[in-house]
């Protein structure tokens, strides 16, 4: 890339915990033939320990800084990449700005009832959802929903299909919104 050429636009998925960002990102990256970066996995790799342990020993603020560092690194990749973000990525103004400038941002959303069912069946521990799952999920949605919508270029409802069906719906919505997903033009 020359100094005058625009940076590549990446495809970033945002949304609540349990909506399927990681699974859908992997599937979409495979369909598009590009790499995928999972921000939570990148943080775990960098820290050498799981997210609940980072929260417990270093606190949420340290986790959020590591999350920003991982997002920045993913967005600096020279080739278009699919990025699965963590649910709280939008709580940082810096992260929202990075996403807005360097990615086509897709909000995956569904109902709280679907999320609760998925989260109850998940083996992943989520520190901010421990305790009263329904109440904590509702509080996070209230805190984050307007931030998701602020940064999203496209919103797709994903609660009604299996992974294959959902991935197809998401890819069709992306193709309709951005007919040339390799384009270097700004999606905004």
XYZ file of N, CA and C in Angstrom:
564
model
N 0.852 -1.180 0.000
C 0.000 0.000 0.000
C 0.892 1.234 0.000
N 0.639 2.155 -0.905
C 1.401 3.383 -0.955
C 0.791 4.394 0.000
N 1.564 5.415 0.410
C 1.022 6.404 1.346
C -0.243 7.089 0.845
N -0.418 7.204 -0.479
C -1.589 7.888 -1.002
C -2.789 6.966 -1.215
N -2.594 5.658 -1.136
C -3.722 4.762 -1.362
C -4.557 4.639 -0.096
N -5.873 4.488 -0.265
C -6.738 4.390 0.922
C -6.517 3.058 1.634
N -6.717 3.050 2.928
C -6.593 1.779 3.655
C -7.736 0.856 3.250
N -7.554 -0.451 3.395
C -8.644 -1.363 3.042
C -9.806 -1.190 4.007
N -10.996 -1.412 3.501
C -12.164 -1.401 4.373
C -12.419 -2.825 4.830
N -12.498 -2.986 6.103
C -12.756 -4.281 6.693
C -14.254 -4.407 6.953
N -14.704 -5.610 7.255
C -16.094 -5.869 7.578
C -16.139 -6.260 9.047
N -16.764 -5.441 9.873
C -16.803 -5.682 11.318
C -18.226 -5.965 11.775
N -18.353 -6.998 12.604
C -19.645 -7.364 13.165
C -19.715 -6.910 14.612
N -20.815 -6.227 14.953
C -21.050 -5.759 16.311
C -22.405 -6.292 16.769
N -22.631 -6.265 18.084
C -23.917 -6.680 18.620
C -23.765 -7.258 20.011
N -24.878 -7.579 20.604
C -24.929 -8.088 21.971
C -24.253 -9.453 22.088
N -23.825 -9.773 23.296
C -23.287 -11.098 23.587
C -24.330 -12.145 23.227
N -23.892 -13.201 22.576
C -24.782 -14.298 22.229
C -25.488 -14.160 20.902
N -25.278 -13.046 20.202
C -25.979 -12.834 18.933
C -25.345 -13.656 17.796
N -24.103 -14.099 17.977
C -23.465 -14.942 16.968
C -22.366 -14.270 16.168
N -21.783 -13.204 16.704
C -20.761 -12.457 15.961
C -19.575 -13.338 15.564
N -19.079 -14.127 16.488
C -17.895 -14.953 16.203
C -18.198 -16.026 15.163
N -19.281 -16.764 15.354
C -19.625 -17.844 14.422
C -19.956 -17.302 13.037
N -20.733 -16.236 12.985
C -21.112 -15.657 11.695
C -19.894 -15.054 11.005
N -19.021 -14.409 11.768
C -17.810 -13.824 11.175
C -16.943 -14.893 10.532
N -16.773 -16.014 11.233
C -15.966 -17.102 10.651
C -16.593 -17.597 9.349
N -17.904 -17.771 9.359
C -18.590 -18.291 8.172
C -18.534 -17.281 7.020
N -18.772 -16.013 7.302
C -18.739 -14.980 6.259
C -17.330 -14.845 5.689
N -16.315 -14.870 6.545
C -14.925 -14.795 6.060
C -14.625 -15.957 5.124
N -15.088 -17.142 5.507
C -14.881 -18.319 4.662
C -15.584 -18.135 3.309
N -16.807 -17.638 3.329
C -17.571 -17.422 2.093
C -16.915 -16.377 1.195
N -16.306 -15.351 1.823
C -15.665 -14.281 1.050
C -14.210 -14.596 0.698
N -13.654 -15.623 1.324
C -12.267 -15.991 1.064
C -11.266 -15.020 1.665
N -11.597 -14.474 2.840
C -10.697 -13.541 3.524
C -10.432 -14.040 4.945
N -9.469 -13.410 5.607
C -9.150 -13.766 6.986
C -10.190 -13.219 7.947
N -10.232 -13.822 9.121
C -11.115 -13.358 10.186
C -10.275 -13.109 11.433
N -10.614 -12.045 12.158
C -9.998 -11.754 13.448
C -11.127 -11.646 14.468
N -11.032 -12.451 15.519
C -11.979 -12.380 16.625
C -11.312 -11.564 17.723
N -11.859 -10.408 18.034
C -11.224 -9.484 18.987
C -11.092 -10.120 20.369
N -12.123 -10.799 20.851
C -12.016 -11.448 22.161
C -10.888 -12.488 22.161
N -10.797 -13.285 21.106
C -9.732 -14.293 21.010
C -8.366 -13.623 20.947
N -8.266 -12.492 20.250
C -6.989 -11.773 20.179
C -6.576 -11.262 21.556
N -7.535 -10.794 22.345
C -7.240 -10.334 23.705
C -6.764 -11.503 24.560
N -7.448 -12.628 24.470
C -7.065 -13.819 25.229
C -5.659 -14.262 24.840
N -5.372 -14.267 23.548
C -4.029 -14.643 23.082
C -2.973 -13.690 23.621
N -3.247 -12.395 23.571
C -2.279 -11.393 24.041
C -2.055 -11.503 25.550
N -3.118 -11.767 26.291
C -3.023 -11.820 27.757
C -2.537 -13.176 28.260
N -2.766 -14.205 27.459
C -2.402 -15.546 27.883
C -3.328 -16.102 28.958
N -4.523 -15.524 29.048
C -5.502 -15.999 30.036
C -6.896 -15.609 29.591
N -7.916 -16.281 30.107
C -9.282 -16.024 29.658
C -9.831 -14.675 30.133
N -10.841 -14.200 29.440
C -11.441 -12.899 29.733
C -11.942 -12.793 31.179
N -12.646 -13.793 31.713
C -13.082 -13.655 33.115
C -11.914 -13.443 34.082
N -10.782 -14.059 33.796
C -9.606 -13.869 34.648
C -9.037 -12.456 34.490
N -9.045 -11.929 33.267
C -8.590 -10.551 33.046
C -9.472 -9.589 33.838
N -10.789 -9.779 33.761
C -11.722 -8.946 34.517
C -11.445 -9.047 36.020
N -11.247 -10.277 36.502
C -11.086 -10.507 37.944
C -9.771 -9.940 38.485
N -8.696 -10.053 37.720
C -7.395 -9.628 38.241
C -6.996 -8.219 37.829
N -7.365 -7.813 36.612
C -6.933 -6.511 36.098
C -8.060 -5.490 36.002
N -9.293 -5.969 36.002
C -10.445 -5.077 35.921
C -10.935 -4.860 34.498
N -12.155 -4.351 34.405
C -12.758 -4.115 33.103
C -12.005 -3.060 32.303
N -11.490 -2.025 32.967
C -10.787 -0.955 32.241
C -9.576 -1.511 31.494
N -8.833 -2.399 32.130
C -7.662 -2.998 31.464
C -8.108 -3.861 30.297
N -9.177 -4.650 30.501
C -9.703 -5.452 29.403
C -10.087 -4.559 28.238
N -10.762 -3.451 28.505
C -11.209 -2.554 27.429
C -10.021 -1.954 26.670
N -8.928 -1.652 27.377
C -7.743 -1.141 26.691
C -7.143 -2.210 25.781
N -7.106 -3.438 26.272
C -6.602 -4.542 25.450
C -7.503 -4.762 24.234
N -8.798 -4.594 24.425
C -9.770 -4.728 23.342
C -9.516 -3.661 22.274
N -9.276 -2.432 22.705
C -8.974 -1.347 21.763
C -7.684 -1.635 21.007
N -6.669 -2.105 21.709
C -5.402 -2.453 21.053
C -5.608 -3.537 19.993
N -6.406 -4.549 20.328
C -6.671 -5.640 19.380
C -7.478 -5.141 18.181
N -8.449 -4.269 18.429
C -9.237 -3.709 17.322
C -8.346 -2.885 16.405
N -7.525 -2.045 16.990
C -6.624 -1.212 16.194
C -5.724 -2.093 15.314
N -5.160 -3.155 15.892
C -4.294 -4.064 15.129
C -5.063 -4.737 13.993
N -6.290 -5.164 14.262
C -7.092 -5.808 13.214
C -7.398 -4.832 12.078
N -7.709 -3.592 12.432
C -8.045 -2.593 11.417
C -6.832 -2.097 10.644
N -5.638 -2.357 11.151
C -4.414 -1.980 10.444
C -3.919 -3.075 9.510
N -4.601 -4.191 9.475
C -4.198 -5.273 8.557
C -4.246 -4.750 7.124
N -3.277 -5.159 6.296
C -3.208 -4.611 4.941
C -4.279 -5.132 3.989
N -4.873 -6.271 4.296
C -5.895 -6.832 3.414
C -7.254 -6.801 4.101
N -8.326 -6.667 3.313
C -9.659 -6.685 3.918
C -9.843 -7.927 4.790
N -10.411 -7.720 5.957
C -10.559 -8.759 6.968
C -11.952 -8.675 7.571
N -12.502 -9.817 7.947
C -13.750 -9.849 8.691
C -13.385 -9.844 10.175
N -14.045 -8.979 10.943
C -13.710 -8.799 12.350
C -14.943 -9.061 13.209
N -14.783 -9.985 14.161
C -15.822 -10.236 15.161
C -15.440 -9.450 16.401
N -16.257 -8.498 16.787
C -15.959 -7.685 17.963
C -16.620 -8.290 19.194
N -16.219 -7.803 20.357
C -16.903 -8.152 21.592
C -18.126 -7.261 21.739
N -19.068 -7.685 22.548
C -20.318 -6.946 22.711
C -20.143 -5.525 23.206
N -19.101 -5.279 24.010
C -18.903 -3.954 24.584
C -17.983 -3.045 23.806
N -17.565 -3.458 22.632
C -16.598 -2.674 21.840
C -17.096 -1.250 21.601
N -18.400 -1.073 21.486
C -18.962 0.241 21.150
C -19.002 1.209 22.326
N -18.703 0.743 23.520
C -18.758 1.639 24.681
C -17.605 2.634 24.699
N -16.586 2.390 23.907
C -15.449 3.299 23.796
C -15.618 4.200 22.573
N -15.543 5.507 22.797
C -15.605 6.452 21.680
C -14.482 6.173 20.687
N -13.305 5.852 21.183
C -12.163 5.533 20.311
C -12.507 4.372 19.393
N -13.097 3.322 19.952
C -13.448 2.158 19.138
C -14.511 2.496 18.097
N -15.500 3.266 18.484
C -16.539 3.655 17.518
C -15.923 4.463 16.383
N -14.994 5.354 16.716
C -14.322 6.155 15.696
C -13.483 5.273 14.772
N -12.733 4.344 15.348
C -11.925 3.416 14.539
C -12.807 2.621 13.582
N -13.890 2.083 14.104
C -14.803 1.300 13.270
C -15.406 2.151 12.163
N -15.826 3.353 12.497
C -16.459 4.230 11.505
C -15.497 4.601 10.382
N -14.226 4.760 10.707
C -13.248 5.177 9.702
C -12.690 4.035 8.873
N -12.635 2.824 9.433
C -11.883 1.758 8.773
C -12.683 0.508 8.431
N -13.991 0.495 8.723
C -14.748 -0.734 8.492
C -16.159 -0.455 8.003
N -16.674 -1.422 7.344
C -18.098 -1.494 7.074
C -18.659 -2.250 8.266
N -19.554 -1.632 8.993
C -19.989 -2.170 10.281
C -21.398 -2.745 10.169
N -21.508 -4.027 10.539
C -22.780 -4.733 10.479
C -23.232 -5.064 11.897
N -24.399 -4.545 12.257
C -25.005 -4.845 13.549
C -25.853 -6.100 13.400
N -25.501 -7.125 14.168
C -26.324 -8.327 14.244
C -27.212 -8.173 15.465
N -28.517 -8.351 15.293
C -29.415 -8.165 16.440
C -30.508 -9.211 16.439
N -31.044 -9.443 17.634
C -32.182 -10.327 17.826
C -32.828 -9.971 19.160
N -33.848 -10.698 19.532
C -34.577 -10.404 20.758
C -33.799 -10.864 21.991
N -34.130 -10.276 23.123
C -33.526 -10.712 24.381
C -33.860 -12.169 24.677
N -35.055 -12.602 24.331
C -35.447 -13.995 24.584
C -34.514 -14.962 23.853
N -34.199 -14.671 22.608
C -33.272 -15.520 21.843
C -31.881 -15.469 22.473
N -31.437 -14.272 22.844
C -30.115 -14.136 23.456
C -30.020 -14.906 24.768
N -31.043 -14.804 25.601
C -31.042 -15.510 26.883
C -30.926 -17.015 26.657
N -31.685 -17.535 25.710
C -31.620 -18.971 25.419
C -30.217 -19.369 24.960
N -29.643 -18.597 24.058
C -28.292 -18.907 23.565
C -27.256 -18.804 24.680
N -27.345 -17.758 25.497
C -26.364 -17.546 26.563
C -26.466 -18.627 27.635
N -27.664 -19.074 27.926
C -27.832 -20.154 28.906
C -27.218 -21.450 28.409
N -27.211 -21.652 27.095
C -26.666 -22.875 26.508
C -25.183 -22.753 26.171
N -24.587 -21.610 26.428
C -23.182 -21.364 26.094
C -22.269 -21.772 27.249
N -21.094 -22.267 26.895
C -20.094 -22.606 27.914
C -19.200 -21.408 28.239
N -19.325 -20.330 27.477
C -18.513 -19.133 27.716
C -19.016 -18.376 28.935
N -18.098 -18.022 29.819
C -18.439 -17.149 30.951
C -18.335 -15.709 30.493
N -19.333 -14.927 30.815
C -19.347 -13.513 30.458
C -19.500 -12.714 31.745
N -18.409 -12.082 32.206
C -18.421 -11.415 33.513
C -19.546 -10.405 33.710
N -19.909 -9.666 32.676
C -20.935 -8.632 32.833
C -22.358 -9.193 32.837
N -22.495 -10.497 32.579
C -23.821 -11.107 32.562
C -24.030 -12.082 33.713
N -23.055 -12.197 34.606
C -23.191 -13.123 35.728
C -24.274 -12.629 36.685
N -24.925 -13.569 37.329
C -26.024 -13.224 38.236
C -27.339 -13.315 37.494
N -28.149 -12.290 37.583
C -29.461 -12.260 36.942
C -29.285 -11.974 35.445
N -29.236 -13.036 34.658
C -28.947 -12.923 33.230
C -29.908 -11.977 32.522
N -31.203 -12.146 32.731
C -32.183 -11.318 32.024
C -32.017 -9.841 32.369
N -31.886 -9.532 33.654
C -31.747 -8.137 34.088
C -30.433 -7.538 33.586
N -29.349 -8.296 33.669
C -28.057 -7.786 33.217
C -28.037 -7.580 31.707
N -28.654 -8.500 30.979
C -28.742 -8.366 29.528
C -29.557 -7.133 29.153
N -30.682 -6.930 29.827
C -31.524 -5.753 29.551
C -30.765 -4.460 29.848
N -30.000 -4.445 30.933
C -29.228 -3.247 31.289
C -28.148 -2.975 30.243
N -27.470 -4.029 29.783
C -26.443 -3.842 28.748
C -27.072 -3.359 27.448
N -28.208 -3.919 27.089
C -28.871 -3.490 25.851
C -29.244 -2.010 25.956
N -29.778 -1.601 27.097
C -30.166 -0.202 27.278
C -28.943 0.712 27.157
N -27.822 0.284 27.692
C -26.598 1.081 27.672
C -25.956 1.116 26.286
N -26.095 0.028 25.532
C -25.340 -0.097 24.286
C -26.143 0.078 23.007
N -27.428 -0.162 23.015
C -28.192 -0.227 21.768
C -28.024 1.020 20.906
N -28.121 2.203 21.506
C -27.977 3.434 20.712
C -26.552 3.569 20.163
N -25.559 3.014 20.866
C -24.172 3.068 20.385
C -23.979 2.133 19.192
N -24.590 0.942 19.267
C -24.539 0.030 18.114
C -25.127 0.719 16.885
N -26.273 1.318 17.058
C -26.958 1.931 15.921
C -26.221 3.159 15.398
N -25.508 3.849 16.290
C -24.709 5.012 15.886
C -23.603 4.614 14.909
N -22.962 3.495 15.148
C -21.805 3.117 14.349
C -22.146 2.159 13.201
N -23.295 1.511 13.254
C -23.645 0.511 12.243
C -23.995 1.138 10.902
N -23.482 0.526 9.849
C -23.853 0.884 8.486
C -25.031 0.051 8.008
N -25.208 -1.106 8.644
C -26.224 -2.067 8.245
C -26.633 -2.848 9.488
N -27.920 -3.101 9.646
C -28.414 -3.920 10.760
C -29.154 -5.120 10.182
N -28.863 -6.309 10.735
C -29.478 -7.538 10.240
C -30.031 -8.331 11.422
N -31.302 -8.694 11.335
C -31.949 -9.551 12.339
C -31.479 -10.989 12.100
N -30.978 -11.634 13.153
C -30.364 -12.953 12.980
C -30.929 -14.032 13.900
N -32.054 -13.810 14.508
C -32.523 -14.748 15.513
C -33.351 -15.918 15.041
N -33.632 -16.043 13.763
C -34.618 -17.016 13.336
C -34.082 -18.208 12.547
N -32.780 -18.268 12.319
C -32.229 -19.323 11.479
C -31.081 -20.028 12.188
N -30.680 -21.169 11.649
C -29.461 -21.811 12.114
C -28.275 -21.047 11.520
N -27.057 -21.475 11.845
C -25.868 -20.741 11.404
C -25.795 -20.617 9.885
N -26.088 -21.681 9.163
C -26.021 -21.628 7.698
C -27.049 -20.647 7.149
N -28.271 -20.727 7.640
C -29.318 -19.812 7.179
C -29.013 -18.377 7.538
N -28.551 -18.173 8.766
C -28.212 -16.822 9.219
C -27.081 -16.244 8.387
N -26.065 -17.050 8.133
C -24.932 -16.570 7.331
C -25.383 -16.178 5.935
N -26.285 -16.945 5.360
C -26.820 -16.611 4.049
C -27.591 -15.304 4.052
N -28.417 -15.103 5.087
C -29.184 -13.854 5.218
C -28.234 -12.665 5.368
N -27.225 -12.827 6.218
C -26.256 -11.752 6.456
C -25.482 -11.446 5.175
N -25.003 -12.467 4.484
C -24.248 -12.241 3.252
C -25.118 -11.574 2.190
N -26.381 -11.960 2.088
C -27.287 -11.326 1.121
C -27.492 -9.852 1.462
N -27.639 -9.536 2.746
C -27.808 -8.136 3.164
C -26.550 -7.331 2.860
N -25.391 -7.936 3.094
C -24.120 -7.262 2.794
C -24.002 -7.015 1.290
N -24.326 -8.019 0.486
C -24.228 -7.889 -0.975
C -25.178 -6.818 -1.499
N -26.352 -6.712 -0.880
C -27.307 -5.681 -1.301
C -26.804 -4.291 -0.918
N -26.249 -4.168 0.284
C -25.762 -2.867 0.784
C -24.487 -2.441 0.063
N -23.575 -3.388 -0.133
C -22.294 -3.122 -0.781
C -22.091 -4.155 -1.885
N -22.589 -3.882 -3.087
C -22.491 -4.871 -4.166
C -21.080 -5.373 -4.424
N -20.080 -4.535 -4.216
C -18.698 -4.964 -4.391
C -18.023 -4.916 -3.029
N -17.982 -6.013 -2.323
C -17.435 -6.020 -0.972
C -15.931 -5.807 -0.952
N -15.272 -5.837 -2.102
C -13.835 -5.553 -2.158
C -13.546 -4.100 -2.481
N -14.603 -3.306 -2.686
C -14.418 -1.909 -3.061
C -13.649 -1.134 -2.012
N -12.817 -0.216 -2.449
C -12.053 0.633 -1.539
C -12.767 1.948 -1.258
N -13.964 2.120 -1.830
C -14.712 3.342 -1.559
C -15.327 3.272 -0.182
N -15.502 4.413 0.427
C -16.123 4.458 1.742
C -17.577 4.024 1.652
N -18.047 3.196 2.601
C -19.426 2.743 2.539
C -20.399 3.793 3.045
N -19.921 4.865 3.567
C -20.802 5.849 4.219
C -21.323 6.874 3.235
